[in-house]
């Protein structure tokens, strides 16, 4: 089979590999229909984080189950599924409490190999999310939206769920990448009345508005904070979604909420050290982390896509076949695409 | 009138002062019946924080309203009241959202003067909490419990409310001072099924048990964390109340919760810098800050005391008259008292 691999910073390639096989009774082998490139893939693509040369890449996909291990009873060959980047077992303390992104029964060594023709997926019985019917039953747009349920839409939703966005809230979203845009979708889906998106790019601001943002703040730094306070009559927002992960963005996030607001962050923290005085003296909460993909997909997100209530697939502004995986990465790296989709099979 | 003043680290005195008068239309003058010494008073008593010499001291009291300003309509002379350390106006964004400890209409220059015969209290109309009847209608124990509603019981409750302790939860409480002990009371009041109190002192552990703690962990550091994990079958607690404020205690607090647990901290952070990796990778939340005293007293705590459901006054293990204020401070400073009460008038 063909699969994408990391060669060196700035370079990915498609290579031939043996087709994966069932290794454990909880595994499934999935024929990948579509996959995508994640903002976090750019970390190793840009050489900011380490990745072994020739390692399989990708952690977002949808596909058709080809075979399952002996302990997999809820998923069967032929099922059309979302393959989340998370692998919740469904029964540990993390999964039971809705935090399957922190499942205690994850394989060490992490995740990879979704950007290829076939994929071995462990903890398949609970973690995979079944989509009714087959790919041919859906429009291209709908298929794109399903792909976002493997990570980015669930991650944006995690920011909103972590801060408990509720009916009538005023919400600030920091970050106009695909996660931030999905944060806007999530805030609206949970009933936010006013959604203030911080965006510095016209194309992304336009998409944020289409997704439900009521106000765009294009200022930066202290000017952006002042603008949010101005828009909220000096009160600050009820909830803040931090979808960037930089030190500056986290610090800004702690300054735009009203007393008692919570900051939900889902961007991997660039610098874990922070001064928490801003938090304590305004009772500002800090929550967030790895998204609960399966939990949210099963509870809310898949149905919202099926009903046409949300269209997160619009974050894919460019699509590629597997042979053009380098172009898919380059487009995101050079900010020519908000997010790149890979069309792999029918 | 007589009132306690700070002289220098380790020394307080009672001096004569002019009786306070109404300065603003929102003021009330209160004849203090009982007051108390707060753990946070020890910061300046021990010279850790600065306080001006000859400044009035104390921020926890109950008393009788003697006079009110022209804009005070909900409180009248003769009312028996709790005088919280907070001064919520009742109508700003903080107060409207239940965070009156962060009221935007507080006077600058802070708080003081509750440890004296009379007290000027601003924002009296909303912030004061009326107690039915008069002091003579209540037992000594009940009066002591009312005093805790000015700060310590509400602060312990804030830790539990910040982490949303709910029916059936397993809760860890770090800190066996008066705030931590009130955290135990609060966790039980909110329905926690299991309350694990970290305590290193037999007398405090005994009181924690009387207040509802089901388990006492007397180990320290990593041993304490291991013990909590052991007690929870390796899962960790649903919620963690951090009632100390030291760097070590906050770090420990982030390690004893299950994935997705929230740490509620109410001890003023000794060191605001912290590494938040522990938070992000386990989806551990961090909330808390200045307590919402008036909000909690009116909603829950006063009625719970009146009904005899909670007896937080037991944290006062020593009582003094105003002339012995130095002894009241020494007893707490030397850990001879968990908390010192001052009996000022009938």
XYZ file of C-alpha atoms in Angstrom:
692
model
C 0.000 0.000 0.000
C 0.974 3.643 -0.388
C 1.378 5.844 2.671
C 2.754 9.261 3.529
C 6.026 9.406 5.462
C 8.149 12.104 7.018
C 11.555 12.460 5.343
C 13.028 15.596 6.916
C 11.732 19.024 7.942
C 9.908 20.478 4.947
C 9.700 17.164 3.112
C 7.119 14.374 3.084
C 6.813 11.559 0.549
C 4.552 8.706 -0.451
C 6.226 5.288 -0.123
C 5.222 1.643 -0.463
C 4.598 -0.234 2.810
C 3.199 -3.653 3.710
C -0.521 -3.421 4.411
C -1.113 -3.316 8.179
C -2.618 -6.361 9.904
C -4.574 -7.014 13.081
C -2.046 -7.110 15.945
C -4.357 -7.113 18.950
C -7.885 -8.373 19.567
C -9.102 -4.748 19.854
C -7.743 -3.648 16.464
C -9.464 -2.766 13.221
C -7.905 -2.376 9.790
C -9.413 0.562 7.917
C -9.262 1.407 4.237
C -8.844 5.174 4.296
C -11.322 7.160 2.197
C -10.185 10.643 3.146
C -7.575 12.083 5.490
C -6.291 15.549 6.343
C -3.299 17.539 7.520
C -3.469 18.929 11.057
C -1.965 22.202 12.261
C -0.014 20.107 14.770
C 1.588 18.171 11.872
C 3.308 21.441 10.988
C 5.280 21.251 14.225
C 7.460 18.404 12.971
C 7.093 19.488 9.312
C 8.711 22.777 10.328
C 11.329 21.053 12.477
C 10.008 22.594 15.701
C 9.421 19.152 17.216
C 11.280 15.922 16.529
C 9.911 13.128 14.364
C 11.754 9.991 13.258
C 12.614 9.913 9.559
C 10.490 7.442 7.540
C 7.744 7.352 10.184
C 4.140 7.099 8.983
C 2.213 10.357 9.317
C -1.297 11.698 9.810
C -3.927 11.295 12.540
C -7.237 12.367 10.967
C -9.255 10.128 8.638
C -12.525 8.506 7.650
C -12.717 5.103 6.006
C -14.205 1.649 5.568
C -13.491 -1.086 8.099
C -11.828 -4.012 6.357
C -11.271 -6.413 9.246
C -11.553 -6.417 13.022
C -9.935 -8.269 15.923
C -11.746 -10.889 17.987
C -12.792 -8.473 20.747
C -14.353 -5.895 18.426
C -18.123 -6.408 18.489
C -19.612 -2.944 17.892
C -17.851 -2.380 14.574
C -17.816 -4.823 11.656
C -16.141 -5.077 8.240
C -17.848 -2.815 5.739
C -18.767 -0.128 8.299
C -18.107 3.469 7.304
C -16.326 5.136 10.237
C -14.634 8.212 11.599
C -11.135 7.301 12.829
C -10.435 9.801 15.633
C -6.899 10.734 16.567
C -7.825 9.589 20.074
C -8.226 5.932 21.030
C -10.586 5.813 23.991
C -11.113 2.378 25.500
C -14.518 3.472 26.784
C -14.181 2.037 30.273
C -11.262 3.679 32.145
C -11.782 6.608 34.524
C -10.925 9.128 31.798
C -13.354 7.690 29.229
C -16.130 7.167 31.794
C -15.916 10.833 32.672
C -15.939 12.048 29.081
C -12.202 12.643 28.679
C -11.345 9.910 26.198
C -8.473 12.030 24.860
C -6.734 11.128 28.114
C -7.670 7.421 27.977
C -5.440 5.448 30.325
C -5.281 2.531 27.876
C -3.593 4.249 24.964
C -0.633 2.612 23.242
C 2.621 4.369 23.920
C 4.543 5.740 20.976
C 1.643 7.818 19.804
C -0.305 8.019 16.696
C 0.314 7.961 12.977
C -0.352 6.480 9.614
C -3.769 7.945 8.830
C -2.403 9.625 5.673
C -2.146 6.369 3.743
C -4.275 3.744 2.015
C -4.735 1.525 5.069
C -4.595 2.114 8.787
C -4.353 -0.078 11.885
C -6.629 1.398 14.569
C -6.442 0.103 18.175
C -9.220 0.307 20.794
C -11.514 0.181 17.767
C -14.579 -1.174 19.525
C -15.391 2.017 21.425
C -13.251 4.717 19.810
C -14.380 4.373 16.185
C -17.526 6.304 15.328
C -19.881 4.640 12.859
C -21.356 6.841 10.105
C -24.684 5.577 8.700
C -24.492 4.188 5.141
C -21.520 4.357 2.810
C -19.380 7.195 1.388
C -21.323 7.117 -1.879
C -24.454 8.167 0.034
C -22.968 11.577 0.820
C -21.995 14.783 -0.969
C -18.403 15.864 -1.221
C -19.053 18.627 1.352
C -20.569 16.178 3.793
C -17.620 13.816 3.463
C -15.285 16.746 4.193
C -17.282 17.540 7.311
C -16.997 13.929 8.481
C -13.203 14.180 8.179
C -13.186 17.119 10.598
C -14.852 14.904 13.202
C -11.601 12.927 13.503
C -9.942 15.876 15.222
C -10.346 19.546 14.371
C -14.098 19.960 14.869
C -13.982 17.912 18.083
C -10.997 19.943 19.242
C -12.798 23.231 18.640
C -15.788 21.767 20.443
C -13.578 20.749 23.357
C -12.599 24.383 23.887
C -16.270 25.359 24.053
C -17.250 22.391 26.237
C -14.347 23.001 28.626
C -15.603 26.507 29.320
C -19.208 25.361 29.442
C -20.481 27.772 26.753
C -24.237 28.038 27.196
C -27.289 29.775 25.763
C -26.879 33.528 25.519
C -23.166 33.673 26.306
C -20.709 36.146 24.848
C -17.664 34.160 23.713
C -14.243 35.275 22.487
C -12.344 32.940 20.151
C -8.575 33.460 19.808
C -7.094 31.866 16.706
C -8.464 31.898 13.178
C -6.893 28.610 12.092
C -9.064 25.581 11.485
C -9.373 24.854 15.229
C -10.435 28.406 16.051
C -12.961 28.392 13.207
C -14.363 25.129 14.564
C -14.435 26.821 17.989
C -16.751 29.429 16.462
C -18.996 26.644 15.117
C -18.994 24.980 18.543
C -19.839 28.181 20.406
C -22.794 28.790 18.112
C -23.935 25.156 18.356
C -23.964 25.505 22.173
C -26.124 28.626 21.994
C -23.697 31.542 22.285
C -25.447 34.794 21.449
C -22.362 36.789 20.618
C -19.153 35.339 19.203
C -16.158 37.646 18.919
C -13.512 36.104 16.667
C -9.977 37.440 16.627
C -8.793 37.236 13.046
C -6.089 38.932 11.049
C -6.883 37.420 7.646
C -9.827 38.460 5.482
C -10.528 34.952 4.120
C -10.577 33.460 7.608
C -12.652 36.294 9.043
C -15.173 35.697 6.259
C -15.389 32.011 7.132
C -15.662 32.876 10.846
C -18.667 35.059 10.025
C -20.206 32.276 7.924
C -19.768 29.933 10.913
C -21.518 32.334 13.314
C -19.056 34.988 14.479
C -20.934 38.225 15.187
C -17.849 40.432 15.573
C -14.323 40.302 14.164
C -11.416 41.825 16.090
C -8.457 42.324 13.758
C -6.298 44.242 16.233
C -3.378 42.557 18.003
C -2.030 42.547 21.570
C -3.284 45.216 23.957
C -5.351 46.823 21.190
C -7.215 43.570 20.705
C -7.898 43.302 24.444
C -9.133 46.906 24.517
C -11.409 46.225 21.537
C -12.994 43.204 23.209
C -13.576 45.164 26.417
C -15.093 47.954 24.344
C -17.389 45.528 22.484
C -18.560 44.096 25.810
C -19.165 47.462 27.502
C -16.118 46.958 29.687
C -17.397 43.690 31.118
C -15.341 41.102 29.225
C -16.637 37.871 27.744
C -18.427 35.051 29.565
C -16.071 32.475 28.057
C -12.807 32.462 26.125
C -11.629 29.835 23.630
C -7.846 29.824 23.234
C -7.104 27.995 19.975
C -3.509 29.052 19.317
C -1.278 27.786 22.108
C 1.373 30.505 22.080
C 2.393 32.187 25.304
C 1.064 35.531 24.079
C -2.286 34.110 23.074
C -2.783 32.352 26.417
C -1.875 35.567 28.250
C -4.326 37.574 26.101
C -7.004 34.977 26.700
C -6.767 35.484 30.455
C -7.450 39.209 30.031
C -10.604 39.295 27.911
C -13.012 37.403 30.168
C -15.322 38.822 32.822
C -14.598 37.904 36.452
C -15.243 34.178 36.785
C -14.907 33.441 33.067
C -13.079 30.282 32.011
C -10.379 30.075 29.361
C -10.582 26.835 27.374
C -7.350 26.061 25.626
C -6.840 23.315 23.097
C -3.644 24.412 21.369
C -0.690 22.423 22.694
C 1.032 24.960 24.988
C 4.160 26.320 23.400
C 5.456 27.364 26.820
C 3.916 25.586 29.799
C 5.229 28.162 32.289
C 2.707 30.865 33.022
C 2.014 33.548 35.561
C -1.326 32.681 37.121
C -1.920 35.984 38.942
C -4.292 37.045 36.168
C -6.279 33.909 36.852
C -6.488 34.116 40.641
C -7.353 37.758 41.100
C -10.226 37.688 38.618
C -11.365 34.145 39.383
C -10.531 33.285 35.782
C -10.516 29.547 35.205
C -8.177 27.611 32.945
C -9.327 24.351 31.430
C -8.766 22.289 28.310
C -6.321 19.820 26.863
C -6.653 16.891 24.485
C -10.145 16.718 22.978
C -12.688 13.998 23.767
C -13.260 13.138 20.115
C -15.357 9.980 20.376
C -17.454 11.375 23.226
C -18.365 14.549 21.341
C -18.853 12.816 17.979
C -21.290 10.307 19.439
C -23.097 12.803 21.672
C -23.414 15.850 19.442
C -21.221 16.388 16.435
C -22.009 13.566 14.021
C -25.733 14.218 14.304
C -25.177 17.962 13.862
C -23.288 17.269 10.602
C -25.897 14.754 9.398
C -28.645 17.305 10.115
C -26.758 20.004 8.218
C -26.657 22.165 11.343
C -22.889 22.554 11.069
C -20.614 22.461 8.021
C -17.091 22.261 9.405
C -15.779 20.733 6.152
C -15.558 24.287 4.820
C -12.237 24.623 6.659
C -10.744 22.524 3.849
C -9.895 25.188 1.319
C -7.676 22.886 -0.728
C -7.911 19.192 -1.637
C -5.187 16.848 -2.916
C -4.701 13.201 -3.830
C -2.208 11.129 -1.846
C 0.503 11.484 -4.483
C 0.433 15.246 -3.910
C 0.906 15.044 -0.141
C 3.914 17.400 -0.312
C 1.675 20.056 -1.881
C -0.932 19.495 0.842
C 1.660 20.242 3.527
C 3.203 23.130 1.619
C -0.201 24.795 1.188
C -0.761 24.818 4.941
C 2.829 25.654 5.804
C 2.701 28.664 3.463
C -0.806 29.607 4.702
C -2.251 29.188 1.204
C -4.777 26.739 2.635
C -6.608 26.995 5.958
C -6.556 23.193 6.024
C -5.647 20.562 3.410
C -7.763 17.485 2.690
C -6.433 14.284 1.139
C -8.789 12.337 -1.138
C -7.510 8.763 -0.939
C -10.210 6.325 -2.114
C -13.925 6.193 -2.916
C -13.591 53.519 70.459
C -11.010 50.764 70.861
C -9.623 49.007 67.805
C -6.767 46.657 66.973
C -3.813 48.063 65.062
C -0.657 46.682 63.527
C 2.492 47.965 65.199
C 5.280 45.901 63.647
C 5.766 42.263 62.613
C 4.829 40.123 65.597
C 3.072 42.963 67.437
C -0.511 44.209 67.452
C -2.130 46.540 69.972
C -5.477 47.991 70.944
C -5.614 51.775 70.612
C -8.207 54.524 70.923
C -9.638 55.888 67.658
C -12.459 58.253 66.747
C -15.626 56.285 66.042
C -16.083 55.915 62.265
C -18.832 57.887 60.535
C -20.864 57.554 57.352
C -18.658 58.828 54.510
C -20.674 57.728 51.475
C -24.391 57.188 50.844
C -23.754 53.424 50.561
C -22.045 53.095 53.962
C -23.162 51.495 57.192
C -21.614 51.870 60.635
C -21.581 48.583 62.507
C -21.065 47.910 66.201
C -18.928 44.793 66.151
C -20.165 41.874 68.249
C -17.528 39.318 67.299
C -14.547 39.298 64.978
C -11.789 36.854 64.134
C -8.198 36.500 62.988
C -7.674 35.196 59.443
C -4.817 33.032 58.251
C -4.071 35.775 55.742
C -3.562 38.250 58.649
C -0.514 36.179 59.536
C 1.157 37.258 56.304
C 1.706 40.800 57.564
C 1.897 39.672 61.221
C 4.860 37.539 60.222
C 6.374 40.281 58.085
C 5.943 38.306 54.848
C 3.802 41.074 53.341
C 3.936 44.800 54.051
C 1.396 46.616 56.185
C 1.539 50.236 57.295
C 2.244 50.730 60.995
C -0.807 51.897 62.996
C -3.260 50.692 60.357
C -6.547 49.198 61.526
C -6.712 45.428 61.193
C -9.170 42.588 60.673
C -11.682 41.717 57.953
C -14.097 39.209 59.501
C -16.939 40.228 61.817
C -20.590 40.101 62.782
C -22.350 43.034 64.411
C -25.305 45.358 64.833
C -25.961 48.118 62.309
C -25.864 51.481 64.042
C -26.486 53.847 61.163
C -26.741 53.745 57.387
C -26.158 56.135 54.474
C -28.987 57.589 52.403
C -28.766 54.961 49.658
C -28.930 51.958 51.979
C -32.501 50.643 51.891
C -32.192 46.880 52.486
C -30.380 47.221 55.809
C -31.512 49.378 58.728
C -30.168 50.381 62.138
C -30.611 47.580 64.635
C -30.156 44.777 62.086
C -27.874 41.921 63.084
C -25.507 41.310 60.182
C -22.558 39.385 58.816
C -19.893 41.842 57.615
C -18.097 39.960 54.819
C -14.529 40.807 53.908
C -15.871 41.382 50.395
C -17.938 44.413 49.418
C -20.060 43.422 46.457
C -22.143 46.214 44.945
C -24.613 43.647 43.629
C -24.977 45.075 40.144
C -21.626 45.003 38.299
C -20.678 42.178 35.921
C -18.750 40.355 38.654
C -21.579 40.474 41.204
C -24.272 39.633 38.626
C -22.354 36.498 37.746
C -21.818 35.399 41.332
C -18.249 36.645 41.769
C -18.802 39.456 44.255
C -15.260 38.932 45.602
C -14.142 40.561 42.363
C -16.721 43.383 42.494
C -15.673 46.183 40.151
C -16.914 48.820 42.590
C -14.612 48.099 45.512
C -12.784 50.934 47.243
C -9.077 50.902 46.603
C -6.739 50.582 49.555
C -8.321 47.385 50.717
C -9.985 46.293 53.801
C -9.503 46.645 57.506
C -10.810 47.647 60.871
C -13.116 44.747 61.638
C -11.145 43.896 64.813
C -12.468 46.907 66.730
C -15.579 48.202 68.453
C -17.019 49.942 65.391
C -16.596 49.506 61.668
C -17.401 51.530 58.562
C -18.685 49.155 55.874
C -19.133 50.410 52.291
C -21.466 48.917 49.657
C -23.567 47.946 52.671
C -26.892 47.695 50.879
C -26.096 44.495 48.994
C -22.948 43.134 50.620
C -24.125 42.886 54.235
C -26.004 39.708 55.084
C -28.861 40.056 57.549
C -29.152 37.428 60.299
C -32.687 36.958 61.683
C -33.179 38.285 65.235
C -30.484 39.509 67.561
C -27.273 38.041 69.024
C -29.046 37.186 72.283
C -31.304 34.795 70.353
C -28.375 32.486 69.572
C -26.012 30.115 71.376
C -22.329 30.860 71.648
C -21.595 28.104 69.080
C -24.081 29.552 66.632
C -22.583 33.042 66.963
C -19.151 31.552 66.259
C -20.519 29.904 63.139
C -21.966 33.232 61.950
C -18.503 34.797 62.270
C -17.081 32.203 59.850
C -19.591 33.381 57.235
C -17.651 36.660 56.945
C -14.784 34.844 55.234
C -13.423 31.412 56.094
C -16.535 29.281 55.579
C -17.375 31.157 52.371
C -13.787 30.759 51.209
C -13.833 27.015 51.807
C -17.155 26.909 49.998
C -15.654 28.853 47.096
C -13.083 26.102 46.573
C -15.864 23.514 46.398
C -18.110 25.673 44.202
C -15.244 26.508 41.831
C -14.702 22.824 41.130
C -18.432 22.133 41.002
C -18.433 19.411 43.677
C -21.599 17.413 43.201
C -23.497 14.430 44.612
C -21.377 11.309 44.874
C -18.015 12.939 44.106
C -14.691 11.916 45.578
C -12.963 15.095 46.738
C -9.427 15.730 47.982
C -8.853 18.684 50.328
C -5.296 19.992 50.665
C -4.745 22.087 53.773
C -5.940 21.417 57.318
C -6.116 25.046 58.405
C -9.470 26.698 58.991
C -10.068 27.200 55.246
C -9.300 23.567 54.431
C -11.558 22.392 57.257
C -14.340 24.605 55.887
C -13.586 23.081 52.467
C -14.399 19.688 53.991
C -17.697 21.099 55.316
C -18.473 22.561 51.894
C -17.693 19.348 50.019
C -20.031 17.416 52.302
C -22.743 20.082 52.038
C -22.585 19.761 48.228
C -23.034 15.995 48.400
C -19.512 14.570 48.129
C -19.541 10.869 48.958
C -15.886 10.553 49.798
C -13.744 13.343 51.243
C -10.003 12.726 51.535
C -8.408 15.340 53.803
C -4.664 15.817 53.849
C -3.729 16.565 57.440
C -0.556 16.318 59.459
C -1.975 17.267 62.859
C -4.092 14.967 65.008
C -6.362 17.726 66.370
C -7.099 19.040 62.883
C -7.586 15.567 61.441
C -10.105 14.893 64.204
C -12.030 18.045 63.333
C -11.850 17.162 59.612
C -13.474 13.816 60.430
C -16.139 15.554 62.517
C -16.851 17.829 59.528
C -17.266 14.899 57.127
C -13.833 13.722 55.972
C -13.963 9.983 55.263
C -10.204 9.481 54.899
C -7.160 11.256 56.315
C -3.873 11.282 54.402
C -1.033 12.227 56.751
C 1.788 11.557 54.285
C 3.569 14.414 52.530
C 4.768 15.060 48.966
C 4.922 12.120 46.567
C 3.863 9.727 49.337
C 0.675 11.715 49.800
C -0.048 11.632 46.061
C 0.581 7.864 45.982
C -1.756 7.405 48.956
C -4.578 9.325 47.276
C -4.151 7.325 44.064
C -4.194 4.156 46.131
C -7.347 5.207 47.991
C -9.055 5.919 44.652
C -7.978 2.652 42.955
C -5.539 4.546 40.791
C -8.209 6.827 39.358
C -7.618 10.078 41.241
C -10.286 12.327 42.716
C -13.174 13.972 40.869
C -12.324 17.339 42.396
C -9.463 18.886 44.347
C -9.677 21.764 46.849
C -6.347 23.550 47.264
C -6.561 25.511 50.518
C -2.898 26.266 51.196
C -1.505 28.438 48.404
C 2.109 27.279 48.435
C 3.809 26.271 45.204
C 4.208 22.700 46.444
C 0.583 22.383 47.440
C -0.676 23.689 44.095
C 1.656 21.275 42.265
C 0.428 18.369 44.412
C -3.156 19.394 43.805
C -2.701 19.063 40.049
C -1.537 15.453 40.484
C -4.291 13.898 42.594
C -7.288 14.432 40.305
C -8.635 12.098 37.642
C -8.414 13.249 34.017
C -10.754 16.222 33.669
C -10.813 17.035 37.397
C -10.702 20.676 38.454
C -8.425 22.136 41.123
C -10.141 24.892 43.091
C -7.666 27.097 44.865
C -8.501 29.759 47.396
C -5.183 30.276 49.111
C -3.497 33.421 47.794
C -0.772 31.991 45.515
C 2.629 32.272 47.136
C 4.275 31.973 43.714
C 2.087 32.837 40.730
C 4.456 31.185 38.231
C 3.527 27.619 37.496
C 4.177 24.918 34.954
C 0.827 24.111 33.394
C 1.864 20.915 31.571
C 0.273 18.865 34.350
C -2.960 20.702 33.640
C -3.047 20.422 29.851
C -2.090 16.787 29.403
C -4.654 15.499 31.875
C -7.327 18.076 31.102
C -7.013 19.227 34.700
C -8.774 22.533 35.268
C -7.617 25.345 37.543
C -10.187 27.677 39.054
C -10.685 29.765 42.161
C -9.694 33.083 43.620
C -11.372 35.508 45.992
C -14.539 34.031 47.486
C -18.064 35.219 46.703
C -18.989 35.697 50.334
C -22.321 37.497 50.056
C -23.500 35.283 47.189
C -22.810 32.046 49.081
C -24.082 33.340 52.444
C -27.411 34.413 50.962
C -27.812 31.363 48.719
C -26.665 28.528 50.957
C -24.495 29.073 53.968
C -26.538 31.199 56.376
C -29.510 28.863 56.090
C -27.253 25.820 56.543
C -25.934 27.321 59.803
C -29.428 28.306 60.996
C -30.653 24.760 60.269
C -27.724 23.270 62.186
C -26.590 21.413 59.052
C -23.086 22.842 59.364
C -21.131 23.986 62.413
C -18.122 25.839 61.034
C -17.702 27.803 64.297
C -15.835 24.778 65.652
C -12.733 26.042 63.811
C -12.424 28.597 66.623
C -10.431 26.637 69.164
C -9.571 29.733 71.223
C -11.516 32.873 72.120
C -10.233 36.218 73.392
C -11.527 39.657 74.306
C -10.298 42.650 72.321
C -7.735 43.621 74.975
C -6.026 40.278 74.417
C -5.695 40.679 70.640
C -1.941 40.015 70.834
C -2.672 36.615 72.398
C -5.226 35.897 69.670
C -2.581 36.465 66.996
C 0.150 34.626 68.907
C -2.062 31.569 69.336
C -2.529 31.292 65.573
C 1.022 32.245 64.733
C 2.321 29.518 67.055
C -0.305 27.036 65.807
C -1.799 26.736 69.301
C -5.178 27.704 67.862
C -6.649 26.607 64.526
C -8.409 29.972 64.463
C -8.866 32.726 67.063
C -12.184 34.442 67.771
C -12.522 37.886 69.326
C -15.532 38.505 71.592
C -16.074 42.253 71.398
C -19.607 43.147 72.565
C -22.951 41.485 73.347
